[in-house]
């Protein structure tokens, strides 16, 4: 039976050293081979390789801190949901306000249309009333001319007025004009878009219109509330139209 080598056996040590040297050379050769292969691999391929390595390492890290990462994702997602709900609520509130505003605007528009239609109707009625009065005055003028020609030496005047003018003041104006060769049998309060003026309808009535203008201005000046009038020629629907005195003024008496 052969003797077992001792711990200090020189042959055993020599064999171990030789084995270690051989393994070292083998590792060096493999290292060199790997370096050569790595140098031969395109840069993009090496990037893909290291990307895979990083993914693996990332997976390891996620495995270590996965609870923290997942928890953070949960809170981010929950905040996004809450923010979406807030935005949705705000949008609904804005929509309600817009609908309410639209409904109010529609109601106001409807009311405005009604007021406009009513104003147009009043305007049409007023125009019709004026035309009827003109026709009646023209008919009256014709009858008076037949019955009493001397009476028509007075110029017929139709008065309509608006503003802060009392009926008693207008009646006083009528009486004043009657002392100056005018006949103003009546006056009508009529609202409308007009200012102070005298209308005449035939060129030969221009002088009479200017005289009526001056008499009316003098009357209001004597009352302490002067007025400025202008005379214009207008179209007439009758053959013998009267002069028209339109007053839009304020004169408290």
JSON list of C-alpha atoms in Angstrom, two decimals, residues 98-189:
[
{"chain": "A", "resi": 98, "resn": "UNK", "atom": "CA", "xyz": [-73.41, 78.68, -20.06]},
{"chain": "A", "resi": 99, "resn": "UNK", "atom": "CA", "xyz": [-76.83, 77.07, -20.41]},
{"chain": "A", "resi": 100, "resn": "UNK", "atom": "CA", "xyz": [-78.31, 79.46, -17.85]},
{"chain": "A", "resi": 101, "resn": "UNK", "atom": "CA", "xyz": [-76.73, 82.46, -19.59]},
{"chain": "A", "resi": 102, "resn": "UNK", "atom": "CA", "xyz": [-77.98, 81.27, -22.97]},
{"chain": "A", "resi": 103, "resn": "UNK", "atom": "CA", "xyz": [-81.50, 80.85, -21.61]},
{"chain": "A", "resi": 104, "resn": "UNK", "atom": "CA", "xyz": [-81.45, 84.36, -20.10]},
{"chain": "A", "resi": 105, "resn": "UNK", "atom": "CA", "xyz": [-80.12, 85.82, -23.36]},
{"chain": "A", "resi": 106, "resn": "UNK", "atom": "CA", "xyz": [-82.83, 84.04, -25.33]},
{"chain": "A", "resi": 107, "resn": "UNK", "atom": "CA", "xyz": [-85.50, 85.40, -22.97]},
{"chain": "A", "resi": 108, "resn": "UNK", "atom": "CA", "xyz": [-84.11, 88.92, -23.31]},
{"chain": "A", "resi": 109, "resn": "UNK", "atom": "CA", "xyz": [-83.99, 88.58, -27.08]},
{"chain": "A", "resi": 110, "resn": "UNK", "atom": "CA", "xyz": [-87.60, 87.40, -27.14]},
{"chain": "A", "resi": 111, "resn": "UNK", "atom": "CA", "xyz": [-88.65, 90.34, -24.99]},
{"chain": "A", "resi": 112, "resn": "UNK", "atom": "CA", "xyz": [-86.72, 92.73, -27.22]},
{"chain": "A", "resi": 113, "resn": "UNK", "atom": "CA", "xyz": [-88.44, 91.35, -30.31]},
{"chain": "A", "resi": 114, "resn": "UNK", "atom": "CA", "xyz": [-91.83, 91.85, -28.66]},
{"chain": "A", "resi": 115, "resn": "UNK", "atom": "CA", "xyz": [-90.96, 95.43, -27.75]},
{"chain": "A", "resi": 116, "resn": "UNK", "atom": "CA", "xyz": [-89.73, 96.07, -31.29]},
{"chain": "A", "resi": 117, "resn": "UNK", "atom": "CA", "xyz": [-92.90, 94.66, -32.82]},
{"chain": "A", "resi": 118, "resn": "UNK", "atom": "CA", "xyz": [-95.02, 96.72, -30.43]},
{"chain": "A", "resi": 119, "resn": "UNK", "atom": "CA", "xyz": [-93.04, 99.86, -31.30]},
{"chain": "A", "resi": 120, "resn": "UNK", "atom": "CA", "xyz": [-93.45, 99.19, -35.01]},
{"chain": "A", "resi": 121, "resn": "UNK", "atom": "CA", "xyz": [-97.17, 98.73, -34.56]},
{"chain": "A", "resi": 122, "resn": "UNK", "atom": "CA", "xyz": [-97.43, 101.99, -32.60]},
{"chain": "A", "resi": 123, "resn": "UNK", "atom": "CA", "xyz": [-95.43, 103.74, -35.30]},
{"chain": "A", "resi": 124, "resn": "UNK", "atom": "CA", "xyz": [-97.69, 102.38, -38.02]},
{"chain": "A", "resi": 125, "resn": "UNK", "atom": "CA", "xyz": [-100.80, 103.35, -36.06]},
{"chain": "A", "resi": 126, "resn": "UNK", "atom": "CA", "xyz": [-99.41, 106.84, -35.49]},
{"chain": "A", "resi": 127, "resn": "UNK", "atom": "CA", "xyz": [-98.60, 107.27, -39.18]},
{"chain": "A", "resi": 128, "resn": "UNK", "atom": "CA", "xyz": [-102.08, 106.12, -40.07]},
{"chain": "A", "resi": 129, "resn": "UNK", "atom": "CA", "xyz": [-103.56, 108.56, -37.54]},
{"chain": "A", "resi": 130, "resn": "UNK", "atom": "CA", "xyz": [-101.55, 111.43, -38.96]},
{"chain": "A", "resi": 131, "resn": "UNK", "atom": "CA", "xyz": [-102.60, 110.60, -42.49]},
{"chain": "A", "resi": 132, "resn": "UNK", "atom": "CA", "xyz": [-106.26, 110.39, -41.48]},
{"chain": "A", "resi": 133, "resn": "UNK", "atom": "CA", "xyz": [-106.03, 113.75, -39.75]},
{"chain": "A", "resi": 134, "resn": "UNK", "atom": "CA", "xyz": [-104.40, 115.32, -42.80]},
{"chain": "A", "resi": 135, "resn": "UNK", "atom": "CA", "xyz": [-107.16, 113.99, -44.99]},
{"chain": "A", "resi": 136, "resn": "UNK", "atom": "CA", "xyz": [-109.85, 115.28, -42.63]},
{"chain": "A", "resi": 137, "resn": "UNK", "atom": "CA", "xyz": [-108.21, 118.69, -42.48]},
{"chain": "A", "resi": 138, "resn": "UNK", "atom": "CA", "xyz": [-107.97, 118.81, -46.23]},
{"chain": "A", "resi": 139, "resn": "UNK", "atom": "CA", "xyz": [-111.66, 117.89, -46.48]},
{"chain": "A", "resi": 140, "resn": "UNK", "atom": "CA", "xyz": [-112.54, 120.52, -43.88]},
{"chain": "A", "resi": 141, "resn": "UNK", "atom": "CA", "xyz": [-110.54, 123.13, -45.76]},
{"chain": "A", "resi": 142, "resn": "UNK", "atom": "CA", "xyz": [-112.41, 122.34, -48.93]},
{"chain": "A", "resi": 143, "resn": "UNK", "atom": "CA", "xyz": [-115.79, 122.62, -47.17]},
{"chain": "A", "resi": 144, "resn": "UNK", "atom": "CA", "xyz": [-114.89, 125.88, -45.44]},
{"chain": "A", "resi": 145, "resn": "UNK", "atom": "CA", "xyz": [-113.68, 127.35, -48.71]},
{"chain": "A", "resi": 146, "resn": "UNK", "atom": "CA", "xyz": [-117.04, 126.59, -50.24]},
{"chain": "A", "resi": 147, "resn": "UNK", "atom": "CA", "xyz": [-119.08, 127.88, -47.29]},
{"chain": "A", "resi": 148, "resn": "UNK", "atom": "CA", "xyz": [-116.98, 130.90, -46.25]},
{"chain": "A", "resi": 149, "resn": "UNK", "atom": "CA", "xyz": [-114.07, 131.84, -48.51]},
{"chain": "A", "resi": 150, "resn": "UNK", "atom": "CA", "xyz": [-113.00, 134.75, -46.27]},
{"chain": "A", "resi": 151, "resn": "UNK", "atom": "CA", "xyz": [-112.31, 132.37, -43.42]},
{"chain": "A", "resi": 152, "resn": "UNK", "atom": "CA", "xyz": [-109.58, 130.71, -45.43]},
{"chain": "A", "resi": 153, "resn": "UNK", "atom": "CA", "xyz": [-107.51, 133.84, -45.37]},
{"chain": "A", "resi": 154, "resn": "UNK", "atom": "CA", "xyz": [-106.19, 132.29, -42.19]},
{"chain": "A", "resi": 155, "resn": "UNK", "atom": "CA", "xyz": [-103.56, 129.61, -42.84]},
{"chain": "A", "resi": 156, "resn": "UNK", "atom": "CA", "xyz": [-104.55, 126.23, -41.42]},
{"chain": "A", "resi": 157, "resn": "UNK", "atom": "CA", "xyz": [-101.97, 124.74, -39.05]},
{"chain": "A", "resi": 158, "resn": "UNK", "atom": "CA", "xyz": [-101.85, 121.20, -37.74]},
{"chain": "A", "resi": 159, "resn": "UNK", "atom": "CA", "xyz": [-99.90, 120.89, -34.44]},
{"chain": "A", "resi": 160, "resn": "UNK", "atom": "CA", "xyz": [-98.43, 117.75, -32.96]},
{"chain": "A", "resi": 161, "resn": "UNK", "atom": "CA", "xyz": [-96.15, 117.77, -29.93]},
{"chain": "A", "resi": 162, "resn": "UNK", "atom": "CA", "xyz": [-94.20, 115.65, -27.46]},
{"chain": "A", "resi": 163, "resn": "UNK", "atom": "CA", "xyz": [-91.96, 116.15, -24.45]},
{"chain": "A", "resi": 164, "resn": "UNK", "atom": "CA", "xyz": [-92.60, 118.17, -21.33]},
{"chain": "A", "resi": 165, "resn": "UNK", "atom": "CA", "xyz": [-95.25, 120.41, -22.90]},
{"chain": "A", "resi": 166, "resn": "UNK", "atom": "CA", "xyz": [-98.60, 120.79, -21.19]},
{"chain": "A", "resi": 167, "resn": "UNK", "atom": "CA", "xyz": [-101.91, 120.83, -23.03]},
{"chain": "A", "resi": 168, "resn": "UNK", "atom": "CA", "xyz": [-102.69, 124.25, -21.57]},
{"chain": "A", "resi": 169, "resn": "UNK", "atom": "CA", "xyz": [-99.44, 125.67, -22.98]},
{"chain": "A", "resi": 170, "resn": "UNK", "atom": "CA", "xyz": [-100.22, 124.29, -26.45]},
{"chain": "A", "resi": 171, "resn": "UNK", "atom": "CA", "xyz": [-103.73, 125.76, -26.29]},
{"chain": "A", "resi": 172, "resn": "UNK", "atom": "CA", "xyz": [-102.21, 129.11, -25.43]},
{"chain": "A", "resi": 173, "resn": "UNK", "atom": "CA", "xyz": [-99.92, 128.78, -28.45]},
{"chain": "A", "resi": 174, "resn": "UNK", "atom": "CA", "xyz": [-102.93, 128.06, -30.64]},
{"chain": "A", "resi": 175, "resn": "UNK", "atom": "CA", "xyz": [-104.69, 131.21, -29.44]},
{"chain": "A", "resi": 176, "resn": "UNK", "atom": "CA", "xyz": [-101.55, 133.25, -30.08]},
{"chain": "A", "resi": 177, "resn": "UNK", "atom": "CA", "xyz": [-101.27, 131.94, -33.62]},
{"chain": "A", "resi": 178, "resn": "UNK", "atom": "CA", "xyz": [-104.93, 132.75, -34.29]},
{"chain": "A", "resi": 179, "resn": "UNK", "atom": "CA", "xyz": [-104.14, 136.43, -33.66]},
{"chain": "A", "resi": 180, "resn": "UNK", "atom": "CA", "xyz": [-101.54, 136.22, -36.45]},
{"chain": "A", "resi": 181, "resn": "UNK", "atom": "CA", "xyz": [-103.72, 134.96, -39.31]},
{"chain": "A", "resi": 182, "resn": "UNK", "atom": "CA", "xyz": [-103.30, 131.27, -38.49]},
{"chain": "A", "resi": 183, "resn": "UNK", "atom": "CA", "xyz": [-105.99, 128.77, -37.65]},
{"chain": "A", "resi": 184, "resn": "UNK", "atom": "CA", "xyz": [-104.97, 125.87, -35.38]},
{"chain": "A", "resi": 185, "resn": "UNK", "atom": "CA", "xyz": [-108.23, 124.06, -34.61]},
{"chain": "A", "resi": 186, "resn": "UNK", "atom": "CA", "xyz": [-106.56, 121.25, -32.68]},
{"chain": "A", "resi": 187, "resn": "UNK", "atom": "CA", "xyz": [-103.29, 119.69, -31.49]},
{"chain": "A", "resi": 188, "resn": "UNK", "atom": "CA", "xyz": [-102.27, 116.10, -30.88]},
{"chain": "A", "resi": 189, "resn": "UNK", "atom": "CA", "xyz": [-99.70, 114.66, -28.51]}
]
